[in-house]
């Protein structure tokens, strides 16, 4: 039996249907409000902040934006994708600007 903690490295070619990509929702979140597991499924609740005007002040309401449910293997694949995306972000932040704006003298 395969180890559910270790994602399979060679799962063969995967084709993502082009008809599904335009219909997939975009989920924005500011954080994970809570997490857990039940019957082998990983459970993560994603939340976002809403700014609500109250007179001259602003109140922050936190709302759930998604209920993420997945297998352990899918959670490991998501963590790997997030780690790689963060590494790409850090690499982009460290690269010096190669093109400088010329100084205009009057």
Coordinates of N, CA and C in Angstrom, one line a residue:
X1 N 0.8 -1.2 0.0 CA 0.0 0.0 0.0 C 0.9 1.2 0.0
X2 N 0.5 2.3 -0.7 CA 1.3 3.5 -0.8 C 1.2 4.3 0.4
X3 N 2.3 5.0 0.8 CA 2.3 5.8 1.9 C 1.5 7.1 1.7
X4 N 0.4 7.4 2.4 CA -0.3 8.6 2.1 C 0.4 9.9 2.4
X5 N 1.5 9.8 3.2 CA 2.3 11.0 3.6 C 3.2 11.4 2.5
X6 N 3.5 10.5 1.5 CA 4.5 10.8 0.4 C 3.7 10.8 -0.9
X7 N 3.7 12.0 -1.6 CA 3.1 12.0 -2.9 C 3.9 11.2 -3.9
X8 N 3.2 10.6 -4.9 CA 3.9 9.9 -5.9 C 4.6 10.8 -6.8
X9 N 5.9 10.5 -7.1 CA 6.7 11.4 -7.9 C 6.4 11.2 -9.4
X10 N 6.1 10.0 -9.9 CA 5.8 9.8 -11.3 C 4.4 9.3 -11.4
X11 N 3.5 10.2 -11.6 CA 2.1 9.9 -11.8 C 1.6 9.8 -13.2
X12 N 2.6 10.0 -14.2 CA 2.3 10.0 -15.6 C 1.8 11.4 -16.0
X13 N 1.6 11.5 -17.3 CA 1.1 12.8 -17.8 C -0.3 13.2 -17.3
X14 N -0.4 14.4 -16.9 CA -1.7 14.9 -16.5 C -2.2 16.0 -17.4
X15 N -3.4 15.9 -17.9 CA -3.9 16.9 -18.8 C -5.1 17.6 -18.1
X16 N -4.9 18.9 -18.0 CA -6.0 19.7 -17.4 C -6.9 20.2 -18.5
X17 N -8.2 20.0 -18.3 CA -9.2 20.4 -19.4 C -9.2 21.9 -19.5
X18 N -9.0 22.3 -20.7 CA -9.1 23.8 -21.0 C -10.4 24.4 -20.7
X19 N -11.5 23.6 -20.8 CA -12.8 24.1 -20.5 C -13.1 24.4 -19.1
X20 N -12.3 23.9 -18.2 CA -12.5 24.1 -16.7 C -11.8 25.3 -16.2
X21 N -10.7 25.7 -16.9 CA -9.9 26.8 -16.3 C -10.6 28.1 -16.3
X22 N -11.5 28.4 -17.2 CA -12.2 29.7 -17.2 C -13.3 29.8 -16.2
X23 N -13.7 28.6 -15.8 CA -14.8 28.6 -14.8 C -14.4 28.4 -13.4
X24 N -13.1 28.2 -13.2 CA -12.6 28.0 -11.8 C -12.6 29.3 -11.0
X25 N -13.1 29.2 -9.8 CA -13.2 30.4 -9.0 C -11.8 30.9 -8.6
X26 N -11.7 32.2 -8.4 CA -10.5 32.8 -7.8 C -10.8 33.0 -6.3
X27 N -10.0 32.4 -5.4 CA -10.2 32.5 -4.0 C -9.2 33.4 -3.4
X28 N -9.6 34.5 -2.8 CA -8.6 35.4 -2.1 C -8.8 35.2 -0.6
X29 N -7.7 35.2 0.1 CA -7.8 35.1 1.5 C -6.6 35.8 2.2
X30 N -6.9 36.3 3.4 CA -5.9 37.0 4.2 C -5.2 36.0 5.2
X31 N -5.8 34.9 5.4 CA -5.2 34.0 6.4 C -6.1 32.7 6.5
X32 N -5.6 31.8 7.2 CA -6.3 30.6 7.6 C -6.9 30.7 9.0
X33 N -8.2 30.8 9.1 CA -8.8 31.0 10.4 C -8.8 29.8 11.3
X34 N -8.8 28.6 10.8 CA -8.7 27.4 11.5 C -8.4 26.2 10.6
X35 N -8.0 25.1 11.2 CA -7.6 23.9 10.4 C -7.8 22.7 11.3
X36 N -7.8 21.5 10.6 CA -7.9 20.3 11.3 C -8.0 19.1 10.3
X37 N -8.5 18.0 10.8 CA -8.6 16.8 9.9 C -9.8 16.0 10.4
X38 N -10.4 15.3 9.5 CA -11.5 14.4 9.9 C -11.6 13.3 8.8
X39 N -11.6 12.1 9.3 CA -11.7 10.9 8.5 C -10.7 10.9 7.3
X40 N -9.5 11.3 7.6 CA -8.4 11.3 6.6 C -8.4 12.5 5.7
X41 N -9.3 13.4 5.8 CA -9.4 14.6 5.0 C -8.8 15.8 5.8
X42 N -7.9 16.6 5.1 CA -7.4 17.8 5.7 C -8.5 18.9 5.5
X43 N -8.7 19.7 6.6 CA -9.7 20.7 6.5 C -9.0 22.0 6.9
X44 N -9.2 23.0 6.0 CA -8.6 24.4 6.3 C -9.7 25.4 5.9
X45 N -10.0 26.3 6.8 CA -10.9 27.4 6.6 C -10.1 28.6 6.2
X46 N -10.4 29.2 5.1 CA -9.7 30.4 4.6 C -10.6 31.6 4.9
X47 N -10.0 32.7 5.3 CA -10.8 33.9 5.7 C -10.1 35.2 5.1
X48 N -11.0 36.2 4.9 CA -10.5 37.5 4.4 C -11.1 38.6 5.3
X49 N -10.4 39.7 5.3 CA -10.9 40.9 6.1 C -11.7 41.8 5.3
X50 N -12.8 42.2 5.8 CA -13.7 43.2 5.2 C -13.6 44.5 6.0
X51 N -13.4 45.6 5.4 CA -13.4 46.9 6.0 C -14.9 47.5 6.0
X52 N -15.5 47.7 7.1 CA -16.8 48.2 7.2 C -16.9 49.6 7.8
X53 N -17.4 50.6 7.1 CA -17.5 51.9 7.7 C -18.5 52.0 8.9
X54 N -18.1 52.6 9.9 CA -18.9 52.8 11.1 C -18.8 54.2 11.5
X55 N -19.7 55.1 11.0 CA -19.5 56.5 11.3 C -18.2 57.0 10.6
X56 N -17.4 57.6 11.4 CA -16.1 58.1 10.9 C -15.0 57.1 11.1
X57 N -15.3 55.9 11.7 CA -14.3 54.9 11.9 C -14.5 53.7 10.9
X58 N -13.6 52.8 11.1 CA -13.7 51.5 10.2 C -13.6 50.3 11.2
X59 N -14.5 49.4 10.9 CA -14.5 48.1 11.6 C -14.0 47.0 10.7
X60 N -13.2 46.1 11.2 CA -12.7 45.0 10.4 C -13.6 43.7 10.7
X61 N -14.3 43.2 9.7 CA -15.0 42.0 9.9 C -14.2 40.9 9.2
X62 N -14.2 39.7 9.8 CA -13.5 38.6 9.1 C -14.6 37.6 8.6
X63 N -14.5 37.3 7.4 CA -15.4 36.3 6.8 C -14.7 35.1 6.2
X64 N -15.4 34.0 6.2 CA -14.9 32.8 5.6 C -15.0 33.0 4.0
X65 N -13.9 32.7 3.3 CA -14.0 32.8 1.8 C -14.0 31.4 1.2
X66 N -13.5 30.4 1.9 CA -13.5 29.1 1.3 C -13.3 28.0 2.5
X67 N -13.8 26.8 2.2 CA -13.7 25.7 3.1 C -12.8 24.7 2.3
X68 N -11.5 24.6 2.5 CA -10.6 23.8 1.7 C -10.6 22.4 2.3
X69 N -10.9 21.4 1.5 CA -10.9 20.0 1.9 C -10.1 19.2 0.9
X70 N -9.1 18.4 1.4 CA -8.3 17.6 0.5 C -7.7 16.4 1.2
X71 N -7.1 15.5 0.4 CA -6.4 14.3 0.9 C -5.1 14.8 1.5
X72 N -4.4 13.9 2.2 CA -3.1 14.2 2.7 C -2.1 14.4 1.5
X73 N -2.2 13.6 0.5 CA -1.3 13.7 -0.7 C -1.6 15.1 -1.4
X74 N -2.8 15.5 -1.5 CA -3.1 16.8 -2.1 C -2.6 17.9 -1.2
X75 N -2.7 17.8 0.1 CA -2.2 18.9 1.0 C -0.7 19.0 0.8
X76 N 0.0 17.8 0.7 CA 1.5 17.9 0.5 C 1.8 18.5 -0.8
X77 N 1.0 18.2 -1.9 CA 1.3 18.8 -3.2 C 1.0 20.3 -3.1
X78 N 0.0 20.8 -2.4 CA -0.3 22.2 -2.2 C 0.8 22.9 -1.5
X79 N 1.3 22.2 -0.4 CA 2.4 22.8 0.4 C 3.7 23.0 -0.5
X80 N 4.0 22.0 -1.3 CA 5.1 22.0 -2.2 C 4.9 23.2 -3.2
X81 N 3.7 23.3 -3.8 CA 3.5 24.4 -4.7 C 3.7 25.8 -4.1
X82 N 3.2 25.9 -2.8 CA 3.3 27.2 -2.1 C 4.8 27.5 -1.8
X83 N 5.5 26.4 -1.4 CA 6.9 26.6 -1.1 C 7.7 27.1 -2.3
X84 N 7.4 26.5 -3.5 CA 8.1 26.8 -4.7 C 7.7 28.2 -5.2
X85 N 6.4 28.6 -5.0 CA 5.9 30.0 -5.4 C 6.6 31.0 -4.5
X86 N 6.7 30.7 -3.2 CA 7.4 31.6 -2.3 C 8.9 31.8 -2.6
X87 N 9.5 30.7 -3.0 CA 10.9 30.7 -3.4 C 11.1 31.6 -4.7
X88 N 10.2 31.4 -5.6 CA 10.2 32.3 -6.8 C 10.1 33.7 -6.4
X89 N 9.2 34.0 -5.5 CA 8.9 35.4 -5.1 C 10.2 36.0 -4.4
X90 N 10.8 35.2 -3.5 CA 12.1 35.7 -2.9 C 13.2 35.9 -3.9
X91 N 13.3 35.0 -4.9 CA 14.3 35.2 -5.9 C 14.1 36.5 -6.7
X92 N 12.9 36.8 -7.0 CA 12.5 38.0 -7.7 C 12.8 39.2 -6.9
X93 N 12.7 39.2 -5.6 CA 12.9 40.3 -4.7 C 14.4 40.6 -4.6
X94 N 15.3 39.6 -4.8 CA 16.7 39.7 -4.7 C 17.4 40.2 -5.9
X95 N 16.7 40.1 -7.1 CA 17.4 40.5 -8.3 C 17.5 42.0 -8.4
X96 N 18.7 42.5 -8.7 CA 18.8 44.0 -8.9 C 18.1 44.5 -10.1
X97 N 17.7 45.8 -10.1 CA 17.1 46.4 -11.2 C 18.2 46.6 -12.3
X98 N 18.0 46.1 -13.5 CA 19.0 46.2 -14.5 C 18.9 47.4 -15.3
X99 N 17.7 48.0 -15.4 CA 17.5 49.2 -16.2 C 17.2 50.4 -15.3
X100 N 18.0 51.4 -15.4 CA 17.9 52.6 -14.6 C 17.2 53.7 -15.4
X101 N 16.4 54.5 -14.8 CA 15.8 55.6 -15.4 C 16.8 56.8 -15.6
X102 N 17.0 57.3 -16.8 CA 18.0 58.3 -17.0 C 17.6 59.6 -16.3
X103 N 18.6 60.3 -15.8 CA 18.4 61.6 -15.1 C 18.3 62.7 -16.2
X104 N 17.3 63.5 -16.1 CA 17.1 64.6 -17.0 C 17.6 65.8 -16.4
X105 N 18.5 66.5 -17.1 CA 19.0 67.8 -16.7 C 18.5 68.9 -17.5
X106 N 18.0 70.0 -16.9 CA 17.5 71.1 -17.6 C 18.6 72.2 -17.7

